PDB file of C-alpha atoms in Angstrom:
ATOM      1  CA  MET A   1       0.009  -0.048  -0.004  1.00  0.00           C
ATOM      2  CA  ALA A   2       2.967   2.412   0.801  1.00  0.00           C
ATOM      3  CA  HIS A   3       5.215   2.920  -1.803  1.00  0.00           C
ATOM      4  CA  ILE A   4       7.949   5.633  -2.783  1.00  0.00           C
ATOM      5  CA  HIS A   5       6.977   6.879  -6.012  1.00  0.00           C
ATOM      6  CA  LEU A   6       9.672   9.351  -6.735  1.00  0.00           C
ATOM      7  CA  GLY A   7      11.814   9.137  -9.780  1.00  0.00           C
ATOM      8  CA  GLU A   8      15.238   8.069 -10.756  1.00  0.00           C
ATOM      9  CA  GLY A   9      17.843  10.273  -8.663  1.00  0.00           C
ATOM     10  CA  SER A  10      15.242  11.699  -6.375  1.00  0.00           C
ATOM     11  CA  PHE A  11      17.347  10.509  -3.453  1.00  0.00           C
ATOM     12  CA  PRO A  12      21.126  11.313  -2.811  1.00  0.00           C
ATOM     13  CA  LEU A  13      23.636   8.840  -3.328  1.00  0.00           C
ATOM     14  CA  TRP A  14      24.464   8.120   0.417  1.00  0.00           C
ATOM     15  CA  ALA A  15      20.715   7.325   0.749  1.00  0.00           C
ATOM     16  CA  LEU A  16      20.450   4.960  -2.045  1.00  0.00           C
ATOM     17  CA  ILE A  17      23.308   2.994  -0.812  1.00  0.00           C
ATOM     18  CA  LEU A  18      22.007   3.037   2.540  1.00  0.00           C
ATOM     19  CA  TRP A  19      18.609   1.771   1.878  1.00  0.00           C
ATOM     20  CA  THR A  20      20.006  -0.720  -0.885  1.00  0.00           C
ATOM     21  CA  LEU A  21      22.366  -2.451   1.675  1.00  0.00           C
ATOM     22  CA  LEU A  22      19.500  -2.473   4.349  1.00  0.00           C
ATOM     23  CA  GLY A  23      17.227  -4.146   1.748  1.00  0.00           C
ATOM     24  CA  THR A  24      20.101  -6.679   0.676  1.00  0.00           C
ATOM     25  CA  VAL A  25      20.708  -7.455   4.352  1.00  0.00           C
ATOM     26  CA  LEU A  26      16.999  -8.277   4.833  1.00  0.00           C
ATOM     27  CA  VAL A  27      16.576 -10.355   1.798  1.00  0.00           C
ATOM     28  CA  SER A  28      19.899 -12.316   2.511  1.00  0.00           C
ATOM     29  CA  ALA A  29      18.483 -13.106   6.026  1.00  0.00           C
ATOM     30  CA  VAL A  30      14.932 -14.159   4.734  1.00  0.00           C
ATOM     31  CA  VAL A  31      16.625 -16.337   2.254  1.00  0.00           C
ATOM     32  CA  ARG A  32      18.909 -17.662   4.818  1.00  0.00           C
ATOM     33  CA  ARG A  33      16.133 -18.409   7.198  1.00  0.00           C
ATOM     34  CA  ILE A  34      14.067 -20.353   4.259  1.00  0.00           C
ATOM     35  CA  ARG A  35      17.173 -22.577   3.210  1.00  0.00           C
ATOM     36  CA  LYS A  36      18.035 -23.639   6.688  1.00  0.00           C
ATOM     37  CA  GLY A  37      14.014 -24.302   7.970  1.00  0.00           C
ATOM     38  CA  GLY A  38      12.506 -24.879   4.333  1.00  0.00           C
ATOM     39  CA  ILE A  39       8.942 -24.336   3.325  1.00  0.00           C
ATOM     40  CA  GLU A  40       5.979 -26.239   2.720  1.00  0.00           C
ATOM     41  CA  THR A  41       4.551 -26.983  -0.704  1.00  0.00           C
ATOM     42  CA  HIS A  42       1.315 -25.171  -0.029  1.00  0.00           C
ATOM     43  CA  GLN A  43       3.296 -22.144   1.024  1.00  0.00           C
ATOM     44  CA  ILE A  44       4.920 -22.032  -2.581  1.00  0.00           C
ATOM     45  CA  ALA A  45       1.595 -22.087  -3.868  1.00  0.00           C
ATOM     46  CA  LEU A  46       0.289 -19.507  -1.906  1.00  0.00           C
ATOM     47  CA  ALA A  47       3.281 -17.379  -2.500  1.00  0.00           C
ATOM     48  CA  GLY A  48       2.527 -17.450  -6.041  1.00  0.00           C
ATOM     49  CA  ILE A  49      -0.824 -16.717  -6.024  1.00  0.00           C
ATOM     50  CA  GLY A  50      -0.224 -13.863  -3.344  1.00  0.00           C
ATOM     51  CA  ALA A  51       2.700 -12.475  -5.991  1.00  0.00           C
ATOM     52  CA  ALA A  52       0.424 -12.368  -8.845  1.00  0.00           C
ATOM     53  CA  ALA A  53      -2.494 -10.792  -6.800  1.00  0.00           C
ATOM     54  CA  SER A  54      -0.430  -8.135  -5.389  1.00  0.00           C
ATOM     55  CA  PHE A  55       1.479  -7.084  -8.723  1.00  0.00           C
ATOM     56  CA  ALA A  56      -1.857  -6.955 -10.539  1.00  0.00           C
ATOM     57  CA  ILE A  57      -3.558  -4.708  -8.120  1.00  0.00           C
ATOM     58  CA  PHE A  58      -0.265  -2.936  -7.481  1.00  0.00           C
ATOM     59  CA  GLN A  59      -0.868  -1.497 -10.910  1.00  0.00           C
ATOM     60  CA  LEU A  60      -3.922   0.426 -10.301  1.00  0.00           C
ATOM     61  CA  ASN A  61      -2.573   3.589  -9.261  1.00  0.00           C
ATOM     62  CA  ILE A  62      -4.628   6.599  -8.027  1.00  0.00           C
ATOM     63  CA  PRO A  63      -2.862   9.907  -9.085  1.00  0.00           C
ATOM     64  CA  VAL A  64      -3.223  11.844  -5.706  1.00  0.00           C
ATOM     65  CA  TRP A  65      -0.517  13.233  -3.904  1.00  0.00           C
ATOM     66  CA  GLY A  66       2.061  11.333  -5.718  1.00  0.00           C
ATOM     67  CA  GLY A  67       0.155   8.095  -5.948  1.00  0.00           C
ATOM     68  CA  ILE A  68      -1.745   5.846  -3.765  1.00  0.00           C
ATOM     69  CA  HIS A  69      -2.819   2.247  -4.346  1.00  0.00           C
ATOM     70  CA  MET A  70      -3.538  -1.113  -2.532  1.00  0.00           C
ATOM     71  CA  ASN A  71      -0.964  -3.824  -2.762  1.00  0.00           C
ATOM     72  CA  LEU A  72      -2.462  -6.440  -0.605  1.00  0.00           C
ATOM     73  CA  THR A  73       1.056  -7.180   1.312  1.00  0.00           C
ATOM     74  CA  GLY A  74      -0.878  -7.470   4.397  1.00  0.00           C
ATOM     75  CA  LEU A  75      -2.751 -10.218   3.249  1.00  0.00           C
ATOM     76  CA  VAL A  76       0.579 -11.910   1.605  1.00  0.00           C
ATOM     77  CA  GLY A  77       1.856 -11.934   4.902  1.00  0.00           C
ATOM     78  CA  ILE A  78      -0.978 -13.616   6.557  1.00  0.00           C
ATOM     79  CA  LEU A  79      -1.300 -16.034   3.961  1.00  0.00           C
ATOM     80  CA  ALA A  80       2.431 -16.842   3.031  1.00  0.00           C
ATOM     81  CA  GLY A  81       3.928 -15.941   6.095  1.00  0.00           C
ATOM     82  CA  PRO A  82       6.828 -13.275   6.792  1.00  0.00           C
ATOM     83  CA  LEU A  83       9.688 -14.777   4.934  1.00  0.00           C
ATOM     84  CA  LEU A  84       7.834 -15.645   1.673  1.00  0.00           C
ATOM     85  CA  GLY A  85       5.985 -12.157   2.358  1.00  0.00           C
ATOM     86  CA  ALA A  86       9.111 -10.510   2.130  1.00  0.00           C
ATOM     87  CA  LEU A  87      10.264 -12.266  -0.958  1.00  0.00           C
ATOM     88  CA  ILE A  88       6.979 -11.431  -2.636  1.00  0.00           C
ATOM     89  CA  ALA A  89       7.573  -7.557  -1.690  1.00  0.00           C
ATOM     90  CA  LEU A  90      10.866  -8.053  -3.842  1.00  0.00           C
ATOM     91  CA  VAL A  91       9.604  -9.560  -6.643  1.00  0.00           C
ATOM     92  CA  VAL A  92       6.558  -7.306  -7.060  1.00  0.00           C
ATOM     93  CA  ASN A  93       8.784  -4.380  -6.435  1.00  0.00           C
ATOM     94  CA  ILE A  94      11.068  -5.540  -9.086  1.00  0.00           C
ATOM     95  CA  PHE A  95       8.449  -6.374 -11.803  1.00  0.00           C
ATOM     96  CA  SER A  96       6.524  -2.963 -11.105  1.00  0.00           C
ATOM     97  CA  ALA A  97       9.842  -0.997 -11.359  1.00  0.00           C
ATOM     98  CA  ALA A  98      10.425  -2.659 -14.999  1.00  0.00           C
ATOM     99  CA  LEU A  99       7.028  -1.187 -15.913  1.00  0.00           C
ATOM    100  CA  GLY A 100       8.060   2.177 -14.677  1.00  0.00           C
ATOM    101  CA  HIS A 101       6.239   1.977 -11.402  1.00  0.00           C
ATOM    102  CA  GLY A 102       9.000   2.913  -8.984  1.00  0.00           C
ATOM    103  CA  ALA A 103      12.485   3.640  -9.622  1.00  0.00           C
ATOM    104  CA  VAL A 104      14.882   1.018 -10.008  1.00  0.00           C
ATOM    105  CA  GLY A 105      17.375   2.952  -7.475  1.00  0.00           C
ATOM    106  CA  LEU A 106      14.472   2.885  -4.916  1.00  0.00           C
ATOM    107  CA  LEU A 107      14.164  -1.046  -4.803  1.00  0.00           C
ATOM    108  CA  GLY A 108      15.864  -1.445  -1.716  1.00  0.00           C
ATOM    109  CA  ALA A 109      13.666   1.226   0.210  1.00  0.00           C
ATOM    110  CA  ASN A 110      10.499  -0.032  -1.399  1.00  0.00           C
ATOM    111  CA  THR A 111      11.331  -3.588  -0.326  1.00  0.00           C
ATOM    112  CA  LEU A 112      12.113  -2.594   2.990  1.00  0.00           C
ATOM    113  CA  VAL A 113       8.572  -0.599   3.157  1.00  0.00           C
ATOM    114  CA  ASN A 114       6.405  -3.318   1.604  1.00  0.00           C
ATOM    115  CA  ALA A 115       8.327  -6.244   3.373  1.00  0.00           C
ATOM    116  CA  SER A 116       7.691  -4.383   6.778  1.00  0.00           C
ATOM    117  CA  GLU A 117       3.908  -4.675   6.004  1.00  0.00           C
ATOM    118  CA  ALA A 118       3.912  -8.471   5.314  1.00  0.00           C
ATOM    119  CA  ILE A 119       6.025  -8.974   8.447  1.00  0.00           C
ATOM    120  CA  VAL A 120       3.922  -6.930  10.754  1.00  0.00           C
ATOM    121  CA  ALA A 121       0.998  -7.878   9.475  1.00  0.00           C
ATOM    122  CA  TYR A 122       1.706 -11.922  10.019  1.00  0.00           C
ATOM    123  CA  TYR A 123       2.903 -11.629  13.585  1.00  0.00           C
ATOM    124  CA  ALA A 124       0.053  -9.172  14.671  1.00  0.00           C
ATOM    125  CA  PHE A 125      -2.514 -11.632  13.183  1.00  0.00           C
ATOM    126  CA  LYS A 126      -0.791 -14.572  15.140  1.00  0.00           C
ATOM    127  CA  THR A 127      -0.795 -12.516  18.443  1.00  0.00           C
ATOM    128  CA  LEU A 128      -4.462 -11.396  17.973  1.00  0.00           C
ATOM    129  CA  LEU A 129      -5.644 -14.955  17.378  1.00  0.00           C
ATOM    130  CA  GLY A 130      -3.565 -16.178  20.414  1.00  0.00           C
ATOM    131  CA  MET A 131      -5.824 -13.424  22.441  1.00  0.00           C
ATOM    132  CA  ASP A 132      -8.974 -15.414  21.130  1.00  0.00           C
ATOM    133  CA  TRP A 133      -9.885 -12.665  18.658  1.00  0.00           C
ATOM    134  CA  ASP A 134     -12.387 -13.948  15.990  1.00  0.00           C
ATOM    135  CA  VAL A 135     -10.763 -14.275  12.322  1.00  0.00           C
ATOM    136  CA  PHE A 136     -12.236 -11.018  10.724  1.00  0.00           C
ATOM    137  CA  PRO A 137     -11.220  -8.419  13.501  1.00  0.00           C
ATOM    138  CA  ALA A 138      -7.588 -10.258  13.774  1.00  0.00           C
ATOM    139  CA  SER A 139      -6.838 -10.391  10.289  1.00  0.00           C
ATOM    140  CA  ALA A 140      -8.479  -6.671   9.185  1.00  0.00           C
ATOM    141  CA  SER A 141      -6.766  -5.058  12.562  1.00  0.00           C
ATOM    142  CA  ALA A 142      -3.466  -7.056  11.520  1.00  0.00           C
ATOM    143  CA  ALA A 143      -3.381  -6.085   7.994  1.00  0.00           C
ATOM    144  CA  THR A 144      -4.323  -2.212   8.769  1.00  0.00           C
ATOM    145  CA  LEU A 145      -1.268  -2.326  11.583  1.00  0.00           C
ATOM    146  CA  GLY A 146       1.131  -3.798   8.952  1.00  0.00           C
ATOM    147  CA  LEU A 147       0.163  -1.296   6.108  1.00  0.00           C
ATOM    148  CA  SER A 148       0.217   1.646   8.763  1.00  0.00           C
ATOM    149  CA  ALA A 149       3.931   0.285   9.808  1.00  0.00           C
ATOM    150  CA  GLY A 150       4.696   0.598   6.285  1.00  0.00           C
ATOM    151  CA  ALA A 151       3.346   4.012   5.717  1.00  0.00           C
ATOM    152  CA  PHE A 152       5.444   5.326   8.491  1.00  0.00           C
ATOM    153  CA  LEU A 153       8.334   3.612   7.232  1.00  0.00           C
ATOM    154  CA  MET A 154       8.075   5.257   3.890  1.00  0.00           C
ATOM    155  CA  GLY A 155       7.433   8.538   5.321  1.00  0.00           C
ATOM    156  CA  ALA A 156      10.927   8.143   7.641  1.00  0.00           C
ATOM    157  CA  ILE A 157      12.847   7.184   4.635  1.00  0.00           C
ATOM    158  CA  ILE A 158      11.876  10.117   2.455  1.00  0.00           C
ATOM    159  CA  VAL A 159      12.426  12.480   5.440  1.00  0.00           C
ATOM    160  CA  VAL A 160      15.444  11.035   6.632  1.00  0.00           C
ATOM    161  CA  SER A 161      17.020  10.844   2.713  1.00  0.00           C
ATOM    162  CA  GLY A 162      15.773  14.315   1.585  1.00  0.00           C
ATOM    163  CA  VAL A 163      14.547  14.881  -2.054  1.00  0.00           C
ATOM    164  CA  ASN A 164      17.300  15.983  -4.913  1.00  0.00           C
ATOM    165  CA  GLY A 165      16.405  19.271  -6.387  1.00  0.00           C
ATOM    166  CA  SER A 166      13.587  20.017  -3.695  1.00  0.00           C
ATOM    167  CA  ALA A 167      13.179  23.656  -2.447  1.00  0.00           C
ATOM    168  CA  LEU A 168      11.269  22.375   0.481  1.00  0.00           C
ATOM    169  CA  PRO A 169      13.200  22.732   3.939  1.00  0.00           C
ATOM    170  CA  ARG A 170      13.267  19.849   5.814  1.00  0.00           C
ATOM    171  CA  GLY A 171      10.723  20.915   8.277  1.00  0.00           C
ATOM    172  CA  ASP A 172       8.046  21.664   5.219  1.00  0.00           C
ATOM    173  CA  LEU A 173       9.005  18.378   3.762  1.00  0.00           C
ATOM    174  CA  THR A 174       8.147  16.523   6.676  1.00  0.00           C
ATOM    175  CA  ILE A 175       4.823  18.180   6.950  1.00  0.00           C
ATOM    176  CA  ALA A 176       4.208  17.257   3.280  1.00  0.00           C
ATOM    177  CA  VAL A 177       5.075  13.717   3.699  1.00  0.00           C
ATOM    178  CA  GLY A 178       3.272  13.516   6.717  1.00  0.00           C
ATOM    179  CA  GLY A 179      -0.037  14.624   4.831  1.00  0.00           C
ATOM    180  CA  LEU A 180       1.024  11.629   2.216  1.00  0.00           C
ATOM    181  CA  VAL A 181       1.315   9.285   5.329  1.00  0.00           C
ATOM    182  CA  GLY A 182      -1.998  10.136   6.546  1.00  0.00           C
ATOM    183  CA  LEU A 183      -3.598   9.342   3.198  1.00  0.00           C
ATOM    184  CA  ASN A 184      -2.375   6.276   3.117  1.00  0.00           C
ATOM    185  CA  LEU A 185      -3.305   5.365   6.516  1.00  0.00           C
ATOM    186  CA  GLY A 186      -6.662   6.069   5.388  1.00  0.00           C
ATOM    187  CA  VAL A 187      -6.140   3.597   2.285  1.00  0.00           C
ATOM    188  CA  ALA A 188      -4.805   0.930   4.989  1.00  0.00           C
ATOM    189  CA  VAL A 189      -7.981   0.886   7.063  1.00  0.00           C
ATOM    190  CA  ILE A 190      -9.798   0.047   3.421  1.00  0.00           C
ATOM    191  CA  GLU A 191      -7.507  -2.349   2.489  1.00  0.00           C
ATOM    192  CA  GLY A 192      -7.696  -3.907   6.244  1.00  0.00           C
ATOM    193  CA  LEU A 193     -11.487  -4.396   6.020  1.00  0.00           C
ATOM    194  CA  LEU A 194     -10.982  -5.957   2.373  1.00  0.00           C
ATOM    195  CA  THR A 195      -8.120  -8.303   3.765  1.00  0.00           C
ATOM    196  CA  GLY A 196     -10.470  -9.371   6.653  1.00  0.00           C
ATOM    197  CA  PHE A 197     -13.244 -10.380   4.530  1.00  0.00           C
ATOM    198  CA  ILE A 198     -11.056 -12.520   2.445  1.00  0.00           C
ATOM    199  CA  VAL A 199      -9.219 -14.006   5.279  1.00  0.00           C
ATOM    200  CA  GLN A 200     -12.787 -14.720   6.927  1.00  0.00           C
ATOM    201  CA  PHE A 201     -13.900 -16.472   3.651  1.00  0.00           C
ATOM    202  CA  LEU A 202     -10.809 -18.767   3.289  1.00  0.00           C
ATOM    203  CA  ALA A 203     -11.121 -19.536   7.275  1.00  0.00           C
ATOM    204  CA  SER A 204     -14.643 -21.063   6.397  1.00  0.00           C
ATOM    205  CA  VAL A 205     -13.781 -22.995   3.655  1.00  0.00           C
ATOM    206  CA  ARG A 206      -9.724 -23.778   4.189  1.00  0.00           C
ATOM    207  CA  PRO A 207      -8.833 -22.700   7.802  1.00  0.00           C
ATOM    208  CA  ASP A 208      -5.542 -24.517   7.342  1.00  0.00           C
ATOM    209  CA  LEU A 209      -4.332 -22.181   4.615  1.00  0.00           C
ATOM    210  CA  VAL A 210      -4.556 -19.380   7.314  1.00  0.00           C
ATOM    211  CA  GLY A 211      -3.139 -21.050   9.974  1.00  0.00           C
ATOM    212  CA  LEU A 212      -6.204 -21.729  11.664  1.00  0.00           C
ATOM    213  CA  VAL A 213      -7.923 -24.868  13.315  1.00  0.00           C
ATOM    214  CA  ASP A 214     -11.473 -25.932  13.944  1.00  0.00           C
ATOM    215  CA  ARG A 215     -11.912 -24.457  17.328  1.00  0.00           C
ATOM    216  CA  ASP A 216     -14.671 -26.746  18.297  1.00  0.00           C
ATOM    217  CA  THR A 217     -12.628 -29.911  17.719  1.00  0.00           C
ATOM    218  CA  GLN A 218      -9.396 -27.953  19.292  1.00  0.00           C
ATOM    219  CA  GLU A 219      -7.398 -29.603  16.696  1.00  0.00           C
ATOM    220  CA  GLU A 220      -3.467 -28.879  16.713  1.00  0.00           C
ATOM    221  CA  PRO A 221      -2.397 -26.080  14.400  1.00  0.00           C
ATOM    222  CA  THR A 222      -1.620 -27.039  10.634  1.00  0.00           C
ATOM    223  CA  GLY A 223      -1.502 -23.742   9.003  1.00  0.00           C
ATOM    224  CA  VAL A 224       1.331 -21.733   7.318  1.00  0.00           C
ATOM    225  CA  THR A 225       4.411 -21.511   9.216  1.00  0.00           C
ATOM    226  CA  ALA A 226       7.435 -19.734   8.281  1.00  0.00           C
TER     227      ALA A 226
END
């Protein structure tokens, strides 16, 4: 949902290097965890479906305040787990940048933003379920929380980096970016509700896909793990 839509050369060189290095560290840690722990077959299928859905809706951009859109990263995190969710964020950003949606130089920064959405949504969902929340409020709240975290991280990255060629002082830039973050928080609520409906439907037909068990039979969890 949050995404830095600035063009090539918008960030100073030191910022590009910093966010690229941090993105590389994150992806390397994820790949190492996956190679060490392995992934289940159904997770791979979910990851493929999630990546396709995320990429498709990612391209539906509303040209408001630099561009806003949904990207289903909260849903991807809940279904595929935090590790595959982070890799999906990378893949979606790579293909989007190839189509001109986001600068290639900002792949590291945007991967950090979108991976954080999937990771936070996954752990928030598991935490809320552990507190005996129902599926809909747990998934809707978790997705909203994850997307909100991504929006704040996006804003922080822009403010910390600064924008080349911008005549705005850092304080005014912070205010402008704050407006963009606020707009994204509103979209986060909408996408969170959509995620809640999708997860609730999946839980009714295939609870194993969302890491749920039949609470009436008290079965052991058989869902997605990462």
